[in-house]
Short mmCIF file of C-alpha atoms in Angstrom, two decimals:
data_model
loop_
_atom_site.label_atom_id
_atom_site.label_comp_id
_atom_site.label_asym_id
_atom_site.label_seq_id
_atom_site.Cartn_x
_atom_site.Cartn_y
_atom_site.Cartn_z
CA UNK A 238 0.63 -43.33 -26.19
CA UNK A 239 0.45 -45.09 -22.84
CA UNK A 240 -1.52 -47.86 -24.56
CA UNK A 241 1.56 -48.48 -26.70
CA UNK A 242 0.18 -46.73 -29.78
CA UNK A 243 2.11 -43.83 -31.30
CA UNK A 244 -0.01 -40.71 -31.13
CA UNK A 245 0.02 -37.00 -31.84
CA UNK A 246 -2.36 -34.28 -30.83
CA UNK A 247 -3.56 -31.37 -32.90
CA UNK A 248 -3.63 -28.15 -30.91
CA UNK A 249 -4.39 -24.50 -31.61
CA UNK A 250 -1.50 -22.13 -30.93
CA UNK A 251 -2.96 -20.68 -27.75
CA UNK A 252 -3.38 -24.09 -26.20
CA UNK A 253 0.08 -25.44 -27.08
CA UNK A 254 1.70 -24.46 -23.73
CA UNK A 255 -1.18 -26.10 -21.85
CA UNK A 256 -0.95 -29.13 -24.13
CA UNK A 257 2.76 -29.52 -23.46
CA UNK A 258 2.30 -29.22 -19.70
CA UNK A 259 -0.52 -31.71 -19.84
CA UNK A 260 1.60 -34.15 -21.79
CA UNK A 261 4.33 -33.83 -19.15
CA UNK A 262 1.87 -34.37 -16.33
CA UNK A 263 0.50 -37.44 -18.04
CA UNK A 264 3.96 -38.93 -18.46
CA UNK A 265 4.30 -38.37 -22.21
CA UNK A 266 6.40 -35.19 -22.44
CA UNK A 267 7.53 -35.99 -25.97
CA UNK A 268 4.03 -36.38 -27.36
CA UNK A 269 4.17 -34.71 -30.79
CA UNK A 270 1.89 -31.68 -31.04
CA UNK A 271 0.75 -30.50 -34.45
CA UNK A 272 0.06 -26.81 -34.12
CA UNK A 273 -2.70 -25.05 -36.04
CA UNK A 274 -2.94 -21.32 -35.94
CA UNK A 275 -6.59 -20.61 -35.58
CA UNK A 276 -9.59 -21.72 -33.59
CA UNK A 277 -11.46 -23.99 -35.95
CA UNK A 278 -14.88 -23.81 -34.34
CA UNK A 279 -15.97 -20.89 -36.50
CA UNK A 280 -14.28 -22.04 -39.73
CA UNK A 281 -16.01 -22.64 -43.03
CA UNK A 282 -15.48 -25.97 -44.87
CA UNK A 283 -12.93 -24.27 -47.15
CA UNK A 284 -10.94 -22.98 -44.20
CA UNK A 285 -11.11 -26.39 -42.54
CA UNK A 286 -9.77 -28.05 -45.69
CA UNK A 287 -6.82 -25.67 -45.70
CA UNK A 288 -6.08 -26.44 -42.03
CA UNK A 289 -6.42 -30.17 -42.79
CA UNK A 290 -3.80 -29.82 -45.55
CA UNK A 291 -1.32 -28.31 -43.10
CA UNK A 292 -1.99 -31.09 -40.60
CA UNK A 293 -1.56 -33.79 -43.24
CA UNK A 294 1.78 -32.26 -44.23
CA UNK A 295 2.98 -32.58 -40.61
CA UNK A 296 2.06 -36.26 -40.26
CA UNK A 297 5.19 -37.70 -41.99
CA UNK A 298 7.44 -35.93 -39.48
CA UNK A 299 5.39 -37.38 -36.64
CA UNK A 300 5.86 -40.85 -38.09
CA UNK A 301 9.60 -40.27 -38.54
CA UNK A 302 9.93 -39.15 -34.94
CA UNK A 303 8.42 -42.42 -33.76
CA UNK A 304 10.32 -44.52 -36.31
CA UNK A 305 13.59 -43.14 -34.99
CA UNK A 306 12.50 -44.44 -31.57
CA UNK A 307 13.10 -41.07 -29.97
CA UNK A 308 9.77 -40.85 -28.19
CA UNK A 309 9.59 -42.23 -24.69
CA UNK A 310 7.26 -41.96 -21.75
CA UNK A 311 8.60 -40.27 -18.68
CA UNK A 312 7.14 -39.71 -15.27
CA UNK A 313 6.68 -36.08 -14.27
CA UNK A 314 9.69 -35.13 -12.18
CA UNK A 315 9.45 -33.57 -8.77
CA UNK A 316 10.52 -29.95 -8.58
CA UNK A 317 14.06 -29.08 -7.58
CA UNK A 318 12.95 -27.36 -4.39
CA UNK A 319 12.76 -29.42 -1.23
CA UNK A 320 10.31 -29.50 1.66
CA UNK A 321 11.97 -26.67 3.58
CA UNK A 322 13.78 -23.42 2.92
CA UNK A 323 15.97 -21.43 5.27
CA UNK A 324 15.23 -17.74 4.97
CA UNK A 325 17.02 -14.81 6.60
CA UNK A 326 15.23 -13.85 9.82
CA UNK A 327 14.26 -10.26 10.52
CA UNK A 328 11.34 -7.91 10.56
CA UNK A 329 10.68 -8.18 6.85
CA UNK A 330 10.49 -11.98 6.86
CA UNK A 331 6.93 -11.95 5.53
CA UNK A 332 7.91 -9.79 2.59
CA UNK A 333 10.91 -11.96 1.72
CA UNK A 334 8.93 -15.19 1.94
CA UNK A 335 6.11 -13.70 -0.12
CA UNK A 336 8.52 -12.56 -2.83
CA UNK A 337 10.34 -15.89 -2.87
CA UNK A 338 7.12 -17.89 -3.04
CA UNK A 339 5.72 -15.63 -5.75
CA UNK A 340 8.88 -16.15 -7.77
CA UNK A 341 8.37 -19.91 -7.49
CA UNK A 342 4.70 -19.58 -8.57
CA UNK A 343 3.56 -21.03 -5.24
CA UNK A 344 1.05 -18.28 -4.48
CA UNK A 345 -2.10 -16.70 -5.85
CA UNK A 346 -0.32 -13.37 -6.25
CA UNK A 347 -1.15 -12.01 -2.81
CA UNK A 348 1.37 -11.88 0.07
CA UNK A 349 1.46 -15.04 2.20
CA UNK A 350 1.93 -15.80 5.88
CA UNK A 351 5.34 -17.55 6.21
CA UNK A 352 4.66 -21.25 6.88
CA UNK A 353 7.10 -21.70 9.74
CA UNK A 354 7.40 -25.06 11.45
CA UNK A 355 5.54 -23.80 14.53
CA UNK A 356 2.63 -22.46 12.52
CA UNK A 357 2.26 -25.61 10.46
CA UNK A 358 2.51 -27.72 13.62
CA UNK A 359 -0.31 -25.73 15.25
CA UNK A 360 -2.46 -26.30 12.17
CA UNK A 361 -1.80 -30.05 12.27
CA UNK A 362 -2.72 -30.17 15.95
CA UNK A 363 -6.22 -28.96 15.09
CA UNK A 364 -7.25 -32.08 13.19
CA UNK A 365 -7.69 -35.71 14.07
CA UNK A 366 -5.92 -37.05 11.00
CA UNK A 367 -2.27 -37.98 10.56
CA UNK A 368 0.00 -35.37 8.89
CA UNK A 369 1.02 -37.99 6.34
CA UNK A 370 -2.50 -39.02 5.39
CA UNK A 371 -3.17 -38.44 1.72
CA UNK A 372 -6.33 -36.39 1.21
CA UNK A 373 -6.21 -36.81 -2.52
CA UNK A 374 -4.03 -37.13 -5.59
CA UNK A 375 -5.06 -34.01 -7.41
CA UNK A 376 -5.29 -33.93 -11.19
CA UNK A 377 -4.13 -32.97 -13.71
CA UNK A 378 -0.71 -32.70 -12.13
CA UNK A 379 -1.16 -35.70 -9.83
CA UNK A 380 0.20 -33.89 -6.78
CA UNK A 381 -0.05 -35.90 -3.59
CA UNK A 382 -2.02 -33.73 -1.16
CA UNK A 383 -0.97 -34.84 2.30
CA UNK A 384 -2.47 -33.22 5.38
CA UNK A 385 0.94 -31.66 6.11
CA UNK A 386 1.25 -30.02 2.70
CA UNK A 387 -2.33 -28.80 2.86
CA UNK A 388 -1.49 -27.31 6.29
CA UNK A 389 1.37 -25.38 4.68
CA UNK A 390 -1.10 -23.87 2.22
CA UNK A 391 -3.57 -23.10 5.01
CA UNK A 392 -0.88 -21.17 6.92
CA UNK A 393 0.12 -19.32 3.74
CA UNK A 394 -3.53 -18.37 3.21
CA UNK A 395 -3.88 -16.90 6.70
CA UNK A 396 -6.05 -19.63 8.20
CA UNK A 397 -6.38 -20.10 11.93
CA UNK A 398 -6.03 -23.67 13.29
CA UNK A 399 -9.75 -23.83 14.11
CA UNK A 400 -10.46 -23.37 10.40
CA UNK A 401 -8.21 -26.19 9.24
CA UNK A 402 -10.78 -29.04 9.60
CA UNK A 403 -12.89 -27.25 6.98
CA UNK A 404 -9.91 -26.98 4.64
CA UNK A 405 -9.13 -30.68 5.06
CA UNK A 406 -12.71 -31.64 4.20
CA UNK A 407 -12.73 -29.26 1.23
CA UNK A 408 -9.63 -30.89 -0.24
CA UNK A 409 -11.17 -34.33 0.14
CA UNK A 410 -14.24 -32.99 -1.69
CA UNK A 411 -12.41 -31.45 -4.64
CA UNK A 412 -10.40 -34.65 -4.98
CA UNK A 413 -13.54 -36.76 -5.40
CA UNK A 414 -13.74 -38.35 -8.88
CA UNK A 415 -17.07 -36.75 -9.82
CA UNK A 416 -15.66 -33.28 -9.11
CA UNK A 417 -13.45 -33.64 -12.22
CA UNK A 418 -10.74 -31.33 -10.94
CA UNK A 419 -8.74 -32.18 -14.06
CA UNK A 420 -11.22 -30.29 -16.17
CA UNK A 421 -11.58 -27.36 -13.81
CA UNK A 422 -7.82 -26.88 -13.67
CA UNK A 423 -7.27 -27.05 -17.39
CA UNK A 424 -10.33 -25.71 -19.19
CA UNK A 425 -10.73 -22.26 -20.70
CA UNK A 426 -14.20 -22.14 -19.10
CA UNK A 427 -13.90 -19.85 -16.04
CA UNK A 428 -14.97 -21.87 -13.07
CA UNK A 429 -13.47 -22.97 -9.79
CA UNK A 430 -14.45 -24.78 -6.59
CA UNK A 431 -17.38 -23.17 -4.77
CA UNK A 432 -17.39 -24.35 -1.16
CA UNK A 433 -20.54 -24.60 0.98
CA UNK A 434 -20.28 -25.50 4.65
CA UNK A 435 -23.12 -26.88 6.77
CA UNK A 436 -23.34 -27.69 10.46
CA UNK A 437 -21.67 -26.54 13.67
CA UNK A 438 -18.07 -26.80 12.38
CA UNK A 439 -18.76 -23.83 10.13
CA UNK A 440 -19.85 -21.72 13.10
CA UNK A 441 -16.83 -22.83 15.14
CA UNK A 442 -14.56 -21.85 12.25
CA UNK A 443 -16.10 -18.36 12.25
CA UNK A 444 -17.66 -18.64 8.80
CA UNK A 445 -20.19 -16.00 7.90
CA UNK A 446 -23.59 -17.02 6.62
CA UNK A 447 -23.86 -13.73 4.79
CA UNK A 448 -24.98 -11.34 7.52
CA UNK A 449 -21.71 -9.74 8.54
CA UNK A 450 -21.03 -6.15 7.65
CA UNK A 451 -17.40 -6.04 8.76
CA UNK A 452 -14.28 -7.44 7.11
CA UNK A 453 -13.64 -9.38 10.31
CA UNK A 454 -16.86 -11.25 9.72
CA UNK A 455 -15.59 -12.56 6.40
CA UNK A 456 -12.09 -13.54 7.54
CA UNK A 457 -12.86 -17.26 7.73
CA UNK A 458 -14.65 -17.38 4.37
CA UNK A 459 -11.80 -15.64 2.61
CA UNK A 460 -8.88 -17.54 4.09
CA UNK A 461 -10.49 -20.99 3.79
CA UNK A 462 -11.29 -20.30 0.15
CA UNK A 463 -7.76 -19.04 -0.37
CA UNK A 464 -6.27 -22.17 1.20
CA UNK A 465 -8.21 -24.30 -1.27
CA UNK A 466 -6.97 -22.08 -4.08
CA UNK A 467 -3.35 -22.44 -2.95
CA UNK A 468 -3.71 -26.22 -2.81
CA UNK A 469 -5.01 -26.28 -6.38
CA UNK A 470 -2.14 -24.03 -7.51
CA UNK A 471 0.53 -26.17 -5.89
CA UNK A 472 -0.82 -29.70 -6.09
CA UNK A 473 -3.30 -29.84 -8.95
CA UNK A 474 -2.11 -27.12 -11.28
CA UNK A 475 0.28 -27.73 -14.12
CA UNK A 476 3.55 -26.03 -13.28
CA UNK A 477 3.49 -22.46 -14.61
CA UNK A 478 0.13 -23.04 -16.27
CA UNK A 479 -2.27 -22.41 -13.46
CA UNK A 480 -4.82 -20.27 -15.26
CA UNK A 481 -5.82 -21.43 -18.69
CA UNK A 482 -9.15 -19.63 -18.43
CA UNK A 483 -9.90 -17.44 -21.40
CA UNK A 484 -9.91 -14.38 -19.14
CA UNK A 485 -6.92 -15.41 -17.02
CA UNK A 486 -7.44 -15.15 -13.30
CA UNK A 487 -11.09 -14.03 -13.54
CA UNK A 488 -13.25 -16.76 -12.14
CA UNK A 489 -10.19 -18.54 -10.80
CA UNK A 490 -10.68 -17.55 -7.16
CA UNK A 491 -12.49 -19.93 -4.87
CA UNK A 492 -15.55 -18.89 -2.86
CA UNK A 493 -16.49 -20.32 0.52
CA UNK A 494 -19.82 -19.76 2.27
CA UNK A 495 -21.77 -21.19 5.18
CA UNK A 496 -25.41 -21.95 4.53
CA UNK A 497 -27.69 -19.66 6.51
CA UNK A 498 -29.37 -22.49 8.37
CA UNK A 499 -30.63 -20.06 11.00
CA UNK A 500 -33.02 -18.39 8.53
CA UNK A 501 -33.58 -21.29 6.19
CA UNK A 502 -37.27 -22.18 6.11
CA UNK A 503 -36.45 -25.50 4.46
CA UNK A 504 -34.17 -28.33 5.55
CA UNK A 505 -30.44 -27.50 5.27
CA UNK A 506 -28.62 -28.75 2.19
CA UNK A 507 -26.65 -31.50 3.91
CA UNK A 508 -29.75 -33.12 5.43
CA UNK A 509 -31.12 -33.57 1.90
CA UNK A 510 -28.11 -35.79 1.28
CA UNK A 511 -28.88 -37.93 4.32
CA UNK A 512 -26.55 -36.37 6.87
CA UNK A 513 -27.93 -35.68 10.36
CA UNK A 514 -28.78 -32.06 11.07
CA UNK A 515 -25.98 -31.76 13.64
CA UNK A 516 -23.34 -33.20 11.29
CA UNK A 517 -20.85 -30.84 9.71
CA UNK A 518 -20.16 -31.14 6.00
CA UNK A 519 -18.28 -29.42 3.25
CA UNK A 520 -19.76 -29.48 -0.25
CA UNK A 521 -17.64 -28.49 -3.21
CA UNK A 522 -19.47 -27.34 -6.33
CA UNK A 523 -17.76 -26.62 -9.62
CA UNK A 524 -18.99 -23.10 -10.28
CA UNK A 525 -18.63 -19.94 -12.29
CA UNK A 526 -18.61 -16.64 -10.40
CA UNK A 527 -22.08 -15.92 -9.00
CA UNK A 528 -24.69 -14.03 -11.04
CA UNK A 529 -27.28 -11.76 -9.41
CA UNK A 530 -30.96 -12.71 -9.28
CA UNK A 531 -32.79 -9.53 -8.32
CA UNK A 532 -36.45 -9.87 -7.42
CA UNK A 533 -38.17 -7.25 -5.29
CA UNK A 534 -41.65 -7.12 -6.72
CA UNK A 535 -43.05 -10.57 -7.36
CA UNK A 536 -46.42 -11.24 -5.81
CA UNK A 537 -46.55 -14.98 -6.42
CA UNK A 538 -43.99 -17.78 -5.98
CA UNK A 539 -44.37 -18.58 -9.67
CA UNK A 540 -43.47 -15.03 -10.61
CA UNK A 541 -40.40 -15.03 -8.34
CA UNK A 542 -39.14 -18.37 -9.65
CA UNK A 543 -39.70 -17.21 -13.22
CA UNK A 544 -37.17 -14.45 -12.48
CA UNK A 545 -34.69 -17.11 -11.39
CA UNK A 546 -35.46 -19.14 -14.50
CA UNK A 547 -34.87 -16.21 -16.83
CA UNK A 548 -31.45 -15.53 -15.28
CA UNK A 549 -30.43 -19.14 -15.87
CA UNK A 550 -31.99 -19.92 -19.22
CA UNK A 551 -30.00 -17.96 -21.74
CA UNK A 552 -28.52 -19.22 -24.98
CA UNK A 553 -24.96 -18.16 -24.17
CA UNK A 554 -24.86 -19.79 -20.75
CA UNK A 555 -22.27 -22.54 -21.15
CA UNK A 556 -23.53 -24.46 -18.14
CA UNK A 557 -26.92 -24.99 -19.75
CA UNK A 558 -25.40 -26.85 -22.70
CA UNK A 559 -25.03 -30.09 -20.80
CA UNK A 560 -25.91 -32.07 -17.73
CA UNK A 561 -24.72 -29.42 -15.29
CA UNK A 562 -25.75 -28.66 -11.77
CA UNK A 563 -27.20 -25.20 -11.20
CA UNK A 564 -26.52 -23.79 -7.76
CA UNK A 565 -29.11 -21.37 -6.42
CA UNK A 566 -28.23 -19.32 -3.35
CA UNK A 567 -31.59 -18.03 -2.17
CA UNK A 568 -31.54 -14.88 -0.08
CA UNK A 569 -33.41 -15.57 3.20
CA UNK A 570 -36.22 -13.21 2.17
CA UNK A 571 -36.76 -15.04 -1.11
CA UNK A 572 -36.65 -18.49 0.54
CA UNK A 573 -39.03 -17.39 3.27
CA UNK A 574 -41.45 -15.90 0.76
CA UNK A 575 -41.54 -19.12 -1.24
CA UNK A 576 -41.87 -21.33 1.86
CA UNK A 577 -44.60 -19.16 3.35
CA UNK A 578 -46.56 -19.59 0.14
CA UNK A 579 -46.33 -23.36 0.37
CA UNK A 580 -43.35 -24.01 -1.90
CA UNK A 581 -41.05 -26.78 -0.72
CA UNK A 582 -37.60 -27.32 -2.23
CA UNK A 583 -39.14 -30.02 -4.40
CA UNK A 584 -41.77 -27.57 -5.62
CA UNK A 585 -39.01 -25.10 -6.46
CA UNK A 586 -37.17 -27.73 -8.50
CA UNK A 587 -40.30 -28.96 -10.25
CA UNK A 588 -41.29 -25.43 -11.25
CA UNK A 589 -37.82 -24.50 -12.44
CA UNK A 590 -37.56 -27.70 -14.47
CA UNK A 591 -40.62 -26.66 -16.41
CA UNK A 592 -39.85 -22.96 -16.75
CA UNK A 593 -36.04 -22.65 -16.87
CA UNK A 594 -35.85 -23.68 -20.51
CA UNK A 595 -34.35 -22.22 -23.61
CA UNK A 596 -36.34 -22.14 -26.82
CA UNK A 597 -34.37 -24.31 -29.22
CA UNK A 598 -34.80 -21.77 -31.98
CA UNK A 599 -32.90 -19.27 -29.80
CA UNK A 600 -29.76 -21.35 -30.34
CA UNK A 601 -28.28 -20.30 -33.65
CA UNK A 602 -28.44 -23.36 -35.86
CA UNK A 603 -24.71 -23.28 -36.55
CA UNK A 604 -23.94 -23.20 -32.82
CA UNK A 605 -25.87 -26.37 -32.02
CA UNK A 606 -22.57 -28.24 -32.17
CA UNK A 607 -21.87 -26.69 -28.80
CA UNK A 608 -24.64 -28.66 -27.18
CA UNK A 609 -23.72 -31.64 -25.06
CA UNK A 610 -24.04 -35.19 -26.28
CA UNK A 611 -27.12 -35.50 -24.15
CA UNK A 612 -28.68 -32.40 -25.68
CA UNK A 613 -27.73 -33.48 -29.17
CA UNK A 614 -29.38 -36.85 -28.75
CA UNK A 615 -32.60 -35.20 -27.67
CA UNK A 616 -32.73 -32.06 -29.73
CA UNK A 617 -30.49 -32.10 -32.79
CA UNK A 618 -33.16 -33.31 -35.17
CA UNK A 619 -36.19 -31.48 -33.91
CA UNK A 620 -37.72 -28.27 -35.09
CA UNK A 621 -40.56 -26.01 -34.10
CA UNK A 622 -41.35 -24.56 -30.69
CA UNK A 623 -39.25 -26.95 -28.62
CA UNK A 624 -37.68 -25.87 -25.34
CA UNK A 625 -34.51 -27.26 -23.81
CA UNK A 626 -34.33 -27.65 -19.99
CA UNK A 627 -31.22 -26.18 -18.37
CA UNK A 628 -30.62 -29.33 -16.31
CA UNK A 629 -30.62 -33.01 -17.15
CA UNK A 630 -32.40 -33.95 -13.96
CA UNK A 631 -34.39 -31.66 -11.66
CA UNK A 632 -32.23 -32.75 -8.70
CA UNK A 633 -29.43 -30.83 -10.43
CA UNK A 634 -31.01 -27.62 -9.12
CA UNK A 635 -29.11 -27.21 -5.86
CA UNK A 636 -31.15 -25.10 -3.45
CA UNK A 637 -29.16 -23.39 -0.69
CA UNK A 638 -30.02 -20.42 1.53
CA UNK A 639 -27.35 -17.83 2.00
CA UNK A 640 -27.02 -14.13 2.73
CA UNK A 641 -28.57 -11.42 4.82
CA UNK A 642 -30.98 -8.61 4.13
CA UNK A 643 -32.08 -7.56 0.68
CA UNK A 644 -33.87 -8.96 -2.36
CA UNK A 645 -30.73 -10.37 -3.97
CA UNK A 646 -30.22 -14.05 -4.53
CA UNK A 647 -27.34 -15.53 -6.48
CA UNK A 648 -27.07 -18.09 -9.24
CA UNK A 649 -23.83 -20.07 -9.61
CA UNK A 650 -23.70 -21.84 -12.98
CA UNK A 651 -22.15 -25.29 -12.70
CA UNK A 652 -19.69 -27.15 -14.86
CA UNK A 653 -20.63 -29.15 -17.92
CA UNK A 654 -18.36 -31.99 -16.84
CA UNK A 655 -18.29 -32.03 -13.10
CA UNK A 656 -20.61 -32.75 -10.21
CA UNK A 657 -20.54 -31.60 -6.61
CA UNK A 658 -19.08 -33.68 -3.80
CA UNK A 659 -19.93 -33.55 -0.10
CA UNK A 660 -17.78 -34.90 2.73
CA UNK A 661 -18.02 -34.91 6.51
CA UNK A 662 -15.84 -32.57 8.53
CA UNK A 663 -13.73 -34.63 10.89
CA UNK A 664 -13.59 -32.71 14.16
CA UNK A 665 -11.03 -33.36 16.85
CA UNK A 666 -12.15 -34.74 20.19
CA UNK B 139 22.00 -13.11 10.10
CA UNK B 140 20.11 -16.00 11.67
CA UNK B 141 17.80 -18.11 9.56
CA UNK B 142 14.17 -19.11 9.89
CA UNK B 143 13.05 -22.42 8.45
CA UNK B 144 9.84 -22.34 6.42
CA UNK B 145 8.01 -25.27 4.88
CA UNK B 146 7.26 -25.29 1.17
CA UNK B 147 4.09 -26.38 -0.62
CA UNK B 148 6.16 -28.53 -2.98
CA UNK B 149 4.62 -32.01 -3.27
CA UNK B 150 5.61 -35.30 -4.77
CA UNK B 151 3.67 -36.40 -7.83
CA UNK B 152 1.99 -39.70 -8.48
CA UNK B 153 3.82 -42.19 -10.67
CA UNK B 154 1.43 -42.19 -13.60
CA UNK B 155 3.63 -44.41 -15.77
CA UNK B 156 2.97 -47.53 -13.70
CA UNK B 157 0.63 -49.13 -16.21
CA UNK B 158 2.06 -47.66 -19.38
CA UNK B 159 2.77 -50.09 -22.19
CA UNK B 160 5.90 -50.04 -24.31
CA UNK B 161 5.43 -48.13 -27.54
CA UNK B 162 4.88 -50.36 -30.53
CA UNK B 163 6.63 -48.53 -33.35
CA UNK B 164 7.23 -51.69 -35.40
CA UNK B 165 3.87 -51.16 -37.02
CA UNK B 166 5.11 -47.92 -38.53
CA UNK B 167 7.69 -49.57 -40.79
CA UNK B 168 4.93 -50.60 -43.17
CA UNK B 169 4.64 -48.33 -46.17
CA UNK B 170 1.09 -47.53 -45.21
CA UNK B 171 -0.35 -47.31 -41.74
CA UNK B 172 -3.76 -47.43 -40.20
CA UNK B 173 -4.55 -44.06 -38.69
CA UNK B 174 -7.16 -43.61 -35.96
CA UNK B 175 -8.60 -40.13 -35.58
CA UNK B 176 -10.03 -39.35 -32.16
CA UNK B 177 -12.64 -36.58 -32.27
CA UNK B 178 -13.15 -34.82 -28.94
CA UNK B 179 -16.52 -33.57 -30.26
CA UNK B 180 -15.68 -29.87 -30.02
CA UNK B 181 -17.20 -27.82 -32.84
CA UNK B 182 -15.70 -28.74 -36.21
CA UNK B 183 -13.16 -31.18 -34.74
CA UNK B 184 -14.80 -34.20 -36.35
CA UNK B 185 -15.18 -32.49 -39.72
CA UNK B 186 -11.54 -31.39 -39.67
CA UNK B 187 -10.35 -34.90 -38.81
CA UNK B 188 -12.48 -36.29 -41.62
CA UNK B 189 -10.68 -34.01 -44.10
CA UNK B 190 -7.31 -35.01 -42.61
CA UNK B 191 -8.18 -38.68 -43.03
CA UNK B 192 -9.19 -38.18 -46.67
CA UNK B 193 -5.95 -36.32 -47.41
CA UNK B 194 -3.74 -38.94 -45.76
CA UNK B 195 -5.39 -41.68 -47.79
CA UNK B 196 -5.22 -39.61 -50.97
CA UNK B 197 -1.49 -38.99 -50.46
CA UNK B 198 -0.80 -42.68 -49.90
CA UNK B 199 0.28 -42.24 -46.28
CA UNK B 200 -2.55 -44.20 -44.81
CA UNK B 201 -3.86 -47.62 -45.69
CA UNK B 202 -6.99 -46.78 -43.79
CA UNK B 203 -8.26 -44.01 -41.57
CA UNK B 204 -11.24 -43.96 -39.27
CA UNK B 205 -12.75 -41.38 -36.96
CA UNK B 206 -14.02 -42.29 -33.53
CA UNK B 207 -15.48 -39.93 -30.99
CA UNK B 208 -16.12 -39.87 -27.30
CA UNK B 209 -19.86 -39.67 -27.63
CA UNK B 210 -20.43 -42.63 -25.38
CA UNK B 211 -19.18 -40.52 -22.49
CA UNK B 212 -22.00 -39.88 -20.01
CA UNK B 213 -21.17 -36.21 -19.71
CA UNK B 214 -19.73 -33.61 -22.02
CA UNK B 215 -17.01 -35.58 -23.77
CA UNK B 216 -14.59 -32.82 -24.75
CA UNK B 217 -13.34 -32.35 -21.21
CA UNK B 218 -13.24 -35.98 -20.20
CA UNK B 219 -11.15 -38.93 -21.23
CA UNK B 220 -12.20 -41.41 -23.89
CA UNK B 221 -13.96 -44.46 -22.56
CA UNK B 222 -12.31 -47.85 -22.33
CA UNK B 223 -14.26 -49.08 -25.34
CA UNK B 224 -12.95 -46.25 -27.53
CA UNK B 225 -9.37 -46.75 -26.34
CA UNK B 226 -9.63 -50.48 -26.97
CA UNK B 227 -10.81 -49.95 -30.52
CA UNK B 228 -7.97 -47.51 -31.21
CA UNK B 229 -5.43 -49.94 -29.72
CA UNK B 230 -6.67 -52.79 -31.86
CA UNK B 231 -7.30 -51.02 -35.15
CA UNK B 232 -4.79 -48.17 -35.37
CA UNK B 233 -1.04 -48.04 -35.86
CA UNK B 234 -1.00 -44.36 -35.01
CA UNK B 235 -3.60 -42.02 -33.50
CA UNK B 236 -4.25 -38.33 -34.07
CA UNK B 237 -6.42 -36.50 -31.56
CA UNK B 238 -8.21 -33.18 -32.00
CA UNK B 239 -8.95 -30.44 -31.13
CA UNK B 240 -9.15 -27.41 -28.83
CA UNK B 241 -11.67 -24.68 -29.54
#
């Protein structure tokens, strides 16, 4: 429509509310939507023909709507609420603010710390950037994420000022074009930002590298992740449509970890990207909730990595259908075992590229449509014992060390559309 | 009772209509129109649009229909926008565009 061409979109019933919100966010609130009542992916040709008939019957009304010149573009309007609210003081201030903010859909459902002027000011004092600096314009909504507004979310989340530089860097990272926040915010595929912090700023912020046994040890991880979540709700999310995942809020919560550089036998993740070892970075990965990789008995590196490969390479794993990144959080014991047996990170990637593959004949023939364009180009017309690698390029295996004791590593499947982004943490002074 | 001022997370939104072009509805006065069908490559979307195109031609609504997809996208196309080349073709060759489809 914005190219000047009348348009309509065909949408299944369940996606109509998301479609309407999207159209509003994109400045075309009156975009005609032709609703069909079933998901067509599983339909037979006969069923598709019936659905096509219903769509064709709706087309004349779409044309009439345009012919009557009733369809216009319109910029998404700001909300009625302003930048501040005056709330009755008193001992139950936190409860009142939490209820009010929940009513406005400004929260993640949990109670919030009231973002008073003093608290937000203290947050802003902790960073070297101007309160009005724009960290990103976050899609799909196109919300302008200034440092000040991000500070409001950080206070709401329970962050301490010393943790705010990490939040600022995380918002820059999720706003990077390759991160494709538009997709993450609007897809039915349950994934969200997965934040990995490297360098001294993570230690200063109190982030756990996985060893802590007490809730206090996880405070920084939880509140930084929550601040990122609240920013996505308020600045990126479509109003009142903040969870279009098939399973609702599951997979919608953000995780934040610090790489366990202290027990990492390899070079830390950020140094692979060219940052100095003493630099502090935040990397945002588009990820599903972590999956367990349990290996307590392997007696060779090849055997251990085959366990990792088998967790990843399964026919129903959506992130293996395309050119996704696969994030591997190696437990220190697993990483140290591999390194002590001569396996570098490159060796890990090379081995996984060969072994983490899915036999093409394990994909049901009628589900091959689900494969990415890249996969289709390579594999649609082949038969026999062909295997499909779970990554496009072996550098898409992201090797990170995290956690404490125990034989449990984690696998975080990536997004089929998005790539990770890493930015420097700007520290004050 | 005294009041406490709190800040809200309400933000301004980007003006995304800056480069929008005026709608050209004059093309629709013709008795038959050219209809572009944009396939997002989700399962069955292209097949469904093909049937829609056939029906619109059969019923005399369309002078011509054509299906384009986003397969020149470097990543999975369903979740990303159409490329400039696809949008240009639709702008030049279609009087109206139908897009499809969610899962």
